[in-house]
Structures are given as structure tokens and as C-alpha cells.
Coordinates of C-alpha atoms and ligand atoms in Angstrom, one line a residue:
M289 CA 25.2 21.6 15.7
K290 CA 22.8 23.4 13.3
K291 CA 19.3 24.2 14.4
I292 CA 16.9 23.6 11.5
M293 CA 13.3 24.7 11.7
L294 CA 10.8 23.2 9.3
V295 CA 7.6 25.2 9.0
F296 CA 4.4 24.0 7.3
G297 CA 0.7 24.2 7.8
T298 CA -1.5 22.5 5.1
R299 CA -2.0 18.9 4.1
P300 CA 0.3 18.9 1.0
E301 CA 3.1 20.7 2.7
A302 CA 2.9 18.2 5.6
I303 CA 3.0 15.2 3.2
K304 CA 6.0 16.6 1.4
M305 CA 7.9 17.9 4.6
A306 CA 7.2 14.8 6.8
P307 CA 9.9 12.6 5.1
L308 CA 12.4 15.5 5.4
V309 CA 11.7 15.9 9.1
K310 CA 12.4 12.1 9.5
E311 CA 15.6 12.5 7.5
F312 CA 17.0 15.3 9.6
Q313 CA 16.0 13.4 12.8
K314 CA 18.3 10.6 11.6
H315 CA 21.3 12.9 12.2
P316 CA 21.0 14.2 15.8
E317 CA 24.7 14.8 16.0
T318 CA 24.6 17.3 13.2
F319 CA 21.1 18.8 13.4
D320 CA 18.8 20.0 16.1
T321 CA 15.4 19.5 14.2
V322 CA 12.6 21.8 15.2
V323 CA 9.1 21.5 13.7
C324 CA 6.7 24.4 13.7
V325 CA 3.2 23.9 12.3
T326 CA 1.0 26.9 11.6
G327 CA -2.2 24.8 11.6
Q328 CA -3.5 26.6 8.4
H329 CA -5.3 23.3 7.9
R330 CA -6.3 21.8 11.3
Q331 CA -7.9 18.4 10.6
M332 CA -6.2 17.7 7.3
L333 CA -2.8 18.6 8.8
D334 CA -3.3 16.5 11.9
Q335 CA -4.2 13.5 9.7
V336 CA -0.7 13.7 8.2
L337 CA 1.1 14.3 11.4
D338 CA -0.5 11.2 12.9
I339 CA 0.5 9.0 10.0
F340 CA 4.1 10.1 10.1
D341 CA 4.2 10.2 13.9
I342 CA 5.4 13.8 14.0
K343 CA 4.9 15.8 17.2
P344 CA 5.4 19.5 16.4
D345 CA 7.5 21.6 18.8
Y346 CA 5.4 24.7 18.0
D347 CA 1.8 24.9 16.8
L348 CA 0.4 28.3 15.9
N349 CA -3.1 26.8 15.5
I350 CA -4.2 29.7 13.2
M351 CA -7.0 28.1 11.3
Q352 CA -10.4 29.8 11.4
A353 CA -13.5 28.5 9.5
G354 CA -13.8 30.5 6.3
Q355 CA -10.4 32.2 6.7
D356 CA -9.2 34.4 3.8
L357 CA -5.8 35.2 2.6
F358 CA -5.4 38.2 4.9
D359 CA -6.3 36.2 8.0
V360 CA -3.8 33.5 7.2
T361 CA -1.0 35.8 6.3
A362 CA -1.4 38.1 9.3
R363 CA -1.8 35.2 11.8
V364 CA 1.3 33.3 10.5
I365 CA 3.6 36.4 10.6
I366 CA 2.5 37.4 14.1
G367 CA 2.7 33.9 15.3
M368 CA 6.2 33.3 13.9
R369 CA 7.6 36.3 15.6
D370 CA 7.5 34.7 19.1
V371 CA 8.5 31.3 17.8
L372 CA 11.6 32.6 16.0
D373 CA 12.6 34.7 19.0
E374 CA 12.3 31.7 21.3
A375 CA 13.8 28.9 19.1
K376 CA 16.4 31.0 17.3
P377 CA 16.9 28.6 14.4
D378 CA 20.0 28.9 12.2
I379 CA 17.8 28.3 9.1
V380 CA 14.1 28.1 8.4
L381 CA 12.8 25.6 5.7
V382 CA 9.5 26.3 4.0
H383 CA 7.8 24.4 1.3
G384 CA 6.2 25.2 -2.0
D385 CA 3.6 27.9 -2.5
T386 CA 1.0 28.1 0.3
T387 CA 0.4 31.3 2.3
T388 CA 1.9 29.6 5.3
S389 CA 5.2 29.2 3.3
T390 CA 5.4 32.8 2.1
A391 CA 4.4 34.3 5.4
A392 CA 6.8 32.1 7.4
A393 CA 9.6 33.0 5.0
L394 CA 8.9 36.7 5.4
A395 CA 8.9 36.3 9.2
A396 CA 12.3 34.6 9.0
F397 CA 13.6 37.4 6.8
Y398 CA 12.4 40.0 9.3
R399 CA 14.6 38.3 11.9
Q400 CA 17.4 38.0 9.3
I401 CA 17.3 34.2 9.5
P402 CA 18.2 32.4 6.2
V403 CA 15.4 30.6 4.4
G404 CA 15.6 27.3 2.5
H405 CA 12.9 26.8 -0.1
V406 CA 11.9 23.2 -0.7
E407 CA 10.1 22.6 -4.0
A408 CA 11.6 25.8 -5.4
G409 CA 11.3 27.1 -9.0
L410 CA 7.9 25.9 -10.1
R411 CA 6.3 28.5 -12.3
T412 CA 3.3 29.1 -14.6
H413 CA 4.3 32.8 -15.0
N414 CA 0.7 33.8 -14.6
I415 CA 0.2 35.3 -11.2
Y416 CA -3.6 34.6 -11.2
S417 CA -3.3 30.9 -12.1
P418 CA -3.0 29.2 -9.7
W419 CA -3.9 32.0 -7.4
P420 CA -2.4 33.0 -5.0
E421 CA 0.1 30.1 -5.3
E422 CA 2.1 31.5 -8.3
M423 CA 2.9 34.7 -6.5
N424 CA 3.5 32.9 -3.2
R425 CA 6.3 30.8 -4.7
Q426 CA 7.8 33.7 -6.6
L427 CA 7.9 35.8 -3.4
T428 CA 9.3 32.9 -1.4
G429 CA 12.0 32.4 -4.1
R430 CA 13.0 36.0 -3.7
I431 CA 13.5 35.6 0.0
A432 CA 15.2 32.3 0.0
S433 CA 19.0 31.7 0.2
H434 CA 18.8 28.0 -0.6
H435 CA 16.6 26.7 -3.4
F436 CA 15.9 23.0 -3.5
A437 CA 14.5 22.5 -7.1
P438 CA 12.7 19.3 -7.8
T439 CA 13.6 19.1 -11.5
P440 CA 16.1 20.5 -14.0
L441 CA 13.3 22.6 -15.4
S442 CA 12.5 24.2 -12.1
R443 CA 16.3 24.9 -11.7
Q444 CA 16.2 26.6 -15.1
N445 CA 13.2 28.8 -14.1
L446 CA 15.3 30.1 -11.1
L447 CA 18.4 30.7 -13.3
D448 CA 16.2 32.7 -15.7
E449 CA 15.2 34.9 -12.8
G450 CA 18.8 35.6 -11.9
V451 CA 19.3 33.2 -9.0
A452 CA 22.9 32.3 -8.6
K453 CA 23.6 28.7 -9.7
E454 CA 25.5 27.8 -6.5
R455 CA 22.3 28.5 -4.5
I456 CA 20.2 25.9 -6.4
T457 CA 20.3 22.1 -5.8
V458 CA 18.3 19.8 -7.9
T459 CA 16.9 17.2 -5.5
G460 CA 13.8 15.6 -6.9
N461 CA 10.5 16.2 -5.2
T462 CA 10.1 14.9 -1.6
V463 CA 6.5 13.9 -2.5
I464 CA 8.0 10.8 -4.2
D465 CA 9.9 10.0 -1.0
A466 CA 6.6 10.1 0.8
L467 CA 4.8 8.1 -1.9
Y468 CA 7.4 5.3 -1.9
W469 CA 7.3 5.2 1.9
V470 CA 3.5 4.6 1.7
V471 CA 3.6 2.2 -1.2
D472 CA 6.3 0.1 0.7
K473 CA 4.4 0.3 3.9
I474 CA 1.2 -1.0 2.3
K475 CA 3.1 -3.8 0.6
N476 CA 5.1 -4.9 3.6
T477 CA 2.7 -4.5 6.5
P478 CA 0.6 -7.6 7.0
R479 CA -3.1 -6.9 7.0
L480 CA -2.6 -3.1 6.3
A481 CA -4.4 -3.4 2.9
D482 CA -7.3 -5.0 4.7
E483 CA -7.4 -2.3 7.3
L484 CA -7.3 0.4 4.6
K485 CA -10.1 -1.4 2.7
A486 CA -12.1 -1.3 6.0
E487 CA -11.3 2.3 6.5
L488 CA -12.5 3.2 3.0
R489 CA -15.7 1.2 3.5
K490 CA -16.3 3.2 6.7
A491 CA -15.6 6.4 4.8
G492 CA -18.4 5.4 2.3
Y493 CA -16.7 3.5 -0.5
D494 CA -16.3 -0.3 -0.8
T495 CA -13.4 -1.2 -3.0
D496 CA -14.8 -4.7 -3.4
R497 CA -17.1 -3.1 -6.0
L498 CA -14.0 -2.9 -8.3
S499 CA -13.4 -6.7 -8.2
K500 CA -16.5 -7.0 -10.3
G501 CA -14.8 -5.3 -13.3
R502 CA -16.0 -1.8 -12.5
K503 CA -13.6 1.1 -13.1
L504 CA -12.8 3.9 -10.7
V505 CA -12.5 7.6 -11.5
L506 CA -10.9 9.3 -8.5
I507 CA -11.7 13.1 -8.2
T508 CA -10.4 16.0 -6.1
G509 CA -10.8 19.7 -6.4
H510 CA -10.0 22.8 -4.3
R511 CA -8.4 25.6 -6.3
R512 CA -9.4 29.1 -5.4
E513 CA -9.5 30.3 -9.0
N514 CA -12.1 27.6 -9.8
F515 CA -14.5 28.8 -7.0
G516 CA -17.9 29.7 -8.3
D517 CA -18.7 29.0 -12.0
G518 CA -15.6 26.7 -12.5
F519 CA -16.7 24.3 -9.7
I520 CA -20.4 24.4 -10.9
S521 CA -19.2 23.4 -14.4
M522 CA -16.9 20.7 -13.0
C523 CA -19.7 19.2 -10.9
K524 CA -22.2 19.3 -13.9
A525 CA -19.7 17.4 -16.0
I526 CA -19.1 14.8 -13.3
K527 CA -22.9 14.3 -13.0
T528 CA -23.2 13.8 -16.7
L529 CA -20.4 11.2 -16.6
T530 CA -22.0 9.3 -13.8
E531 CA -25.1 8.9 -15.9
K532 CA -23.2 8.1 -19.1
Y533 CA -21.1 5.4 -17.4
P534 CA -23.2 3.4 -14.9
D535 CA -20.4 0.7 -14.8
T536 CA -17.8 3.2 -13.5
D537 CA -17.6 4.4 -10.0
F538 CA -16.8 8.1 -9.3
V539 CA -15.2 8.7 -5.9
Y540 CA -14.7 12.3 -4.7
P541 CA -13.0 12.8 -1.3
M542 CA -14.1 16.3 -0.6
H543 CA -11.7 19.0 0.6
L544 CA -13.0 20.7 3.8
N545 CA -13.1 24.2 2.3
P546 CA -16.8 25.2 2.3
N547 CA -16.3 27.0 -1.0
V548 CA -15.7 23.6 -2.6
R549 CA -18.6 21.9 -0.9
R550 CA -21.3 24.5 -1.8
P551 CA -21.3 23.9 -5.6
I552 CA -21.3 20.1 -5.0
H553 CA -24.6 20.5 -3.1
D554 CA -25.9 22.9 -5.7
V555 CA -25.5 20.3 -8.4
F556 CA -26.0 17.0 -6.6
G557 CA -28.5 18.1 -3.9
E558 CA -28.3 18.4 -0.1
D559 CA -28.2 14.6 0.5
L560 CA -25.0 13.2 -0.9
S561 CA -25.6 9.6 0.2
N562 CA -27.1 7.0 -2.2
L563 CA -26.1 8.6 -5.4
G564 CA -25.6 5.3 -7.2
N565 CA -22.2 5.2 -8.7
M566 CA -21.2 8.7 -7.3
F567 CA -19.5 8.6 -3.9
F568 CA -18.8 11.9 -2.1
I569 CA -16.7 11.1 1.0
E570 CA -14.7 13.0 3.6
P571 CA -11.0 13.7 3.0
L572 CA -9.0 10.5 3.3
E573 CA -5.9 9.9 5.3
Y574 CA -2.8 9.8 3.1
L575 CA -2.4 6.0 3.3
S576 CA -6.0 5.3 2.2
F577 CA -5.8 7.9 -0.5
V578 CA -2.7 6.4 -2.1
F579 CA -4.3 2.9 -1.7
L580 CA -7.3 4.2 -3.6
M581 CA -5.2 6.0 -6.2
E582 CA -3.4 2.7 -6.9
K583 CA -6.9 1.2 -7.7
A584 CA -8.0 4.1 -9.9
H585 CA -8.4 3.9 -13.7
I586 CA -8.3 7.7 -14.2
V587 CA -7.6 10.6 -11.8
L588 CA -9.5 13.9 -12.4
T589 CA -8.1 16.7 -10.2
D590 CA -6.9 20.3 -9.9
S591 CA -4.4 19.3 -7.2
G592 CA -0.7 20.0 -7.5
G593 CA 0.6 17.0 -5.5
I594 CA -1.6 14.5 -7.2
Q595 CA -0.2 15.6 -10.6
E596 CA 3.2 14.4 -9.3
E597 CA 2.1 11.2 -7.6
A598 CA -0.4 9.7 -10.1
P599 CA 2.0 9.5 -13.1
G600 CA 4.4 7.5 -10.9
L601 CA 1.6 5.0 -10.3
G602 CA 0.8 4.8 -14.1
K603 CA -2.5 6.6 -13.7
P604 CA -3.6 9.1 -16.4
V605 CA -4.4 12.5 -14.9
L606 CA -6.8 15.0 -16.3
V607 CA -6.1 18.3 -14.7
M608 CA -9.0 20.7 -14.2
R609 CA -6.9 23.8 -14.6
D610 CA -5.8 26.1 -17.5
T611 CA -2.1 26.2 -16.5
T612 CA 0.3 23.9 -14.7
E613 CA 3.6 24.6 -13.0
R614 CA 4.4 20.9 -13.5
P615 CA 4.8 20.5 -17.3
E616 CA 7.1 17.5 -17.0
A617 CA 4.3 14.9 -16.9
L618 CA 2.4 16.9 -19.5
E619 CA 5.3 16.6 -21.9
A620 CA 5.6 12.9 -21.1
G621 CA 1.9 12.5 -22.1
T622 CA 0.5 11.1 -18.9
V623 CA -1.1 14.4 -17.7
R624 CA -3.5 16.5 -19.8
L625 CA -5.0 20.0 -19.0
V626 CA -8.7 20.0 -19.4
G627 CA -9.7 23.3 -17.6
T628 CA -13.1 23.5 -16.0
D629 CA -15.1 23.6 -19.3
Y630 CA -18.1 21.1 -19.1
D631 CA -17.7 19.7 -22.7
R632 CA -14.0 19.3 -22.4
I633 CA -14.2 17.3 -19.1
V634 CA -17.0 15.1 -20.4
N635 CA -15.1 14.4 -23.7
E636 CA -11.7 13.8 -22.2
V637 CA -13.0 11.4 -19.5
S638 CA -15.2 9.6 -22.1
S639 CA -12.3 9.2 -24.5
L640 CA -10.1 7.6 -21.7
I641 CA -12.9 5.2 -20.8
D642 CA -14.0 4.3 -24.3
N643 CA -10.7 4.3 -26.2
P644 CA -8.1 1.7 -25.0
D645 CA -5.4 3.1 -27.3
H646 CA -5.7 6.5 -25.8
Y647 CA -5.8 5.0 -22.4
N648 CA -2.7 3.0 -22.9
Q649 CA -0.8 6.0 -24.2
M650 CA -1.5 8.0 -21.1
S651 CA -1.0 5.2 -18.5
Q652 CA 2.7 4.4 -18.8
A653 CA 4.3 4.9 -15.4
I654 CA 6.8 7.7 -15.5
N655 CA 8.4 9.6 -12.7
P656 CA 9.9 12.9 -13.7
Y657 CA 9.5 14.2 -10.2
G658 CA 12.1 12.2 -8.3
D659 CA 13.6 8.9 -7.3
G660 CA 12.6 8.9 -3.6
Q661 CA 15.9 10.4 -2.4
A662 CA 15.1 14.1 -2.4
C663 CA 15.3 14.3 1.4
E664 CA 18.7 12.8 1.6
R665 CA 20.0 15.3 -1.0
I666 CA 18.5 18.3 0.9
V667 CA 20.0 17.0 4.2
S668 CA 23.4 16.4 2.8
K669 CA 23.5 19.9 1.2
L670 CA 22.7 21.5 4.6
G671 CA 25.1 19.2 6.6
Ligands
LIG250 C1 -4.6 25.8 0.9 C2 -3.5 26.5 0.1 C3 -3.4 25.9 -1.3 C4 -3.2 24.4 -1.2 C5 -4.3 23.8 -0.4 C6 -4.1 22.3 -0.2 C7 -3.2 28.9 0.5 C8 -3.7 30.3 0.1 N1 -3.9 27.9 0.0 O1 -5.9 26.1 0.3 O2 -2.2 26.5 -1.9 O3 -3.1 23.9 -2.5 O4 -4.4 24.4 0.9 O5 -5.3 21.7 0.2 O6 -2.3 28.8 1.2 N2 -10.6 23.7 6.3 C9 -11.0 23.0 7.4 N3 -10.1 22.0 7.9 C10 -8.9 21.7 7.3 C11 -8.6 22.4 6.2 C12 -9.4 23.4 5.7 O7 -12.0 23.1 8.0 O8 -8.2 20.8 7.8 C13 -11.5 24.7 5.8 C14 -11.6 25.9 6.7 O9 -12.9 26.5 6.7 C15 -10.7 26.9 6.1 C16 -10.9 26.6 4.6 O10 -11.0 25.2 4.6 O11 -10.9 28.3 6.4 C17 -9.8 27.1 3.7 O12 -8.5 26.7 4.0 P1 -7.3 27.4 3.4 O13 -6.0 26.8 3.9 O14 -7.4 28.9 3.7 O15 -7.4 27.2 1.9 P2 -7.3 25.9 1.0 O16 -8.3 26.1 -0.1 O17 -7.3 24.7 1.9
LIG251 N1 -4.6 13.6 -0.4 C1 -4.9 12.9 0.8 N2 -6.3 12.7 1.0 C2 -7.2 13.1 0.2 C3 -6.9 13.9 -1.0 C4 -5.5 14.1 -1.2 O1 -4.1 12.5 1.5 O2 -8.4 12.9 0.5 C5 -3.1 13.9 -0.7 C6 -2.6 13.6 -2.1 O3 -2.1 12.3 -2.2 C7 -1.5 14.6 -2.2 C8 -2.0 15.8 -1.4 O4 -3.0 15.3 -0.5 O5 -0.3 14.2 -1.7 C9 -2.5 16.9 -2.3 O6 -3.1 17.8 -1.5 P1 -4.1 18.9 -2.1 O7 -4.7 18.5 -3.4 O8 -5.0 19.4 -1.0 O9 -3.1 20.2 -2.3 P2 -2.1 20.6 -3.5 O10 -1.2 19.5 -3.8 O11 -3.0 21.0 -4.7 O12 -1.5 21.8 -3.0

């Protein structure tokens, strides 16, 4: 029997690790599956745990309002010491590039416990973009003994850094496993679509507006390197677009980080209700978010995970960043980098709304990030 500990703490890690937890739990004769959450995100993590019905064995509960990188790193490392000593796992699995992942990997290394890195090998090669994620994933890659690379390109990045080929497994990204699970659930659960509609209406957006031929631009933003001027410029561009396109709805489920909310208020005012075709709403549960993404015409985001999900749903993605560690969809033409420049955002969104040829080119459904069986591959590699 192998004791596997999965450690995660933020919303995207939870979405991408949840199907893996479920897959390990299908094999109780081979694996003792232990889940440790750091609670780096409290509310946004708990939303995901509820949806996938995961009850963590350990919860470090580290989140503090306005935490910085020092707080998160120190609290995860100290918290993991006791958890590792009590649980004594044979292997620790971490995900991606958050500070939870790197600090948990370092803690496991301090106890000489091997680390498996899920979503390994993504690189921009610019340590300040995205910051601190690029350095986080490089460091985690140095610590890890097993690298689960989502694509051949991420495998190549690891080979270029001298990682031995027998330590790398190309698996696809577990986000596609999660996405397919949700899409199937929405399709096959009677009345679920109606419930999600009702949930969205309660959150502040009525999807019936779209039945009248209106289009939807779905927006998210949270990157640290965009804090300050970048966010102000993004918000100004969005404001201009809402005025230019009164027949299009702009829906922005806001991340809970206060650094993201401040510039929204600076540009749109203190009262974010009744802004016509602009809807600022609270972060959505994963099911509602995917439901809304399926209805979107365009996705405007700086998120990592959404860059992987939206192309699978055939949605053009404009990425408000200067670099991406996910060039596969960029090469396929369904994702485009627009940075945080005001003119660029206004022009690129306008072109997708006004120019059907451009829209059709960018909206073919492609899925370079996986086939929905990444978790099975990871489990069979470790079995
Ligand atoms: C973190 C990750 C980032 C990931 C992002 C996904 C790091 C350094 N950053 O950034 O890689 O892309 O999550 O969303 O690991 N907050 C709440 N409730 C929540 C979540 C956040 O109130 O459920 C607020 C708190 O005030 C918290 C702040 O947001 O202090 C920042 O959270 P933090 O995890 O430090 O940074 P993120 O920007 O969320
Ligand atoms: N997401 C969600 N609710 C929201 C916004 C996003 O469930 O209101 C999901 C989204 O589908 C994706 C993940 O959260 O799977 C992305 O998280 P985020 O953008 O916070 O982090 P990143 O992927 O950039 O690290």
C-alpha cells in the first residue's frame, strides 16, 4: 500500500487536483489517499471542495486577509512540518506554480519525501512574468522526482533543463478531466442547468438576457504583475467597451484579492450595481462558471486555467498578459496575448465583435491540453 498525499490550497489547484483525488480513491487496495489543504484561499478553495465532495484530512487554514508571499511561504512550510511527521506519506503530490505548491514541495524535501509535480514543465523563462509563478514552478521542478507534464512541449522544457526522460510522463492536463466532468454533469443532471441559471441570477447576472441575441464577454483578472497601473488600464478599456457595445453584456466575476477590487472601484465607482451592461459579481462556483463560459462569445482574462479550458469550448480567449506559459493554444490561433494596454484591449475585443471572419478563425474548438484522462495516467504511473 502506497500512501499518497495531495497538497493544494488555491482555487485553480483544487479544480485541477480534485479529479486526481477521486481517481486515487478508486483504488483503495493500492493507495492510501490523504488530502492536505493549506487554505491559501479560504472561500474560493471551499467552493471547489464542496462541488467535488472532498473532505480534507488536514487543513492548515493559513489564509490571512491581505497576505503577502512571505506570509504564505512561511505558514505553509511550518504547517507542513507537523502534517508530514504525523501522516508520513510515501510521496507528496503538488500542483503547478502557486506558493502553496513550492512551499509544500520544499517541506517534503526537508523530510526527504519524494515529490511528484502535477502540471510540470510550463515555462515563460521570464521570472517576473508571471510573478511569482514562473519561479515557483521552476523551483518545484528542481525539487520533484516525478514530473507529470501536460503536453509534449512542457516535457521538452524539462528535458532542456536536464531532467532525466524516465522521470517525465506526458499526461494531458487534469483541468480537462475536471472540465469534462462538469460539462457531462450539466448535460446529464436533470434541472441542473435551471439551477445554475437561478444561481447566476442570484449572483447578479440573468442569462436570459442572452436569448435576446445579446453577446457575452466574460472577464476575469488577478495577476500580481498587473496590480496597479495594469489593472487601471484594463478597467478603463473595459469601461470604454461597455459604452461602445451597448448590445453586449460584460460579466466580471471578481477575484477576492483586494488588490484586484480597488482599481475596479477607482474606475467604475463605489457602487458596482446598476451599471447597465456591465456586471461585477462575486467569484462563481466552478459549475456556474463553466456554464457561463459555455454561453460566452469572448473570454478576456489573465488566468492560467481559463486559457486551457476556453479553447476546448471553442471560445476565443484574449489574454491580458505579456507572456504565456501555455503557447499551445496561441499557436493554434484560439488564444491571443493582448497585455494590459488600453488601446490593444479595446481594439482586439472590438475586432472580435465586429469582424465575423476574425471571430470564426479564433473560435474553432481545439484541445491541446488533454483528453480528459490525465488523472488515470498519473495514477497508473504511480501504481
Ligand atoms: C494565488 C496564487 C496564484 C494563482 C491564484 C489563483 C500565489 C503567490 N498566487 O494568487 O498563482 O494564480 O491564487 O486565483 O500562490 N482572498 C480571500 N478569499 C479567498 C481567496 C483570496 O479573501 O478565497 C483574498 C485574501 O485577502 C488574500 C488575497 O485574496 O490575502 C490574496 O490571496 P493569495 O492566494 O495570496 O493571492 P492570489 O492573488 O489569490
Ligand atoms: N473559476 C471559477 N469561478 C470564477 C472564476 C474562475 O470557478 O469565478 C475557475 C476557472 O474555470 C478555472 C480556475 O477557476 O478553472 C482559474 O482560476 P484562477 O483564474 O483564479 O487561477 P489561475 O488559473 O490563473 O492560476
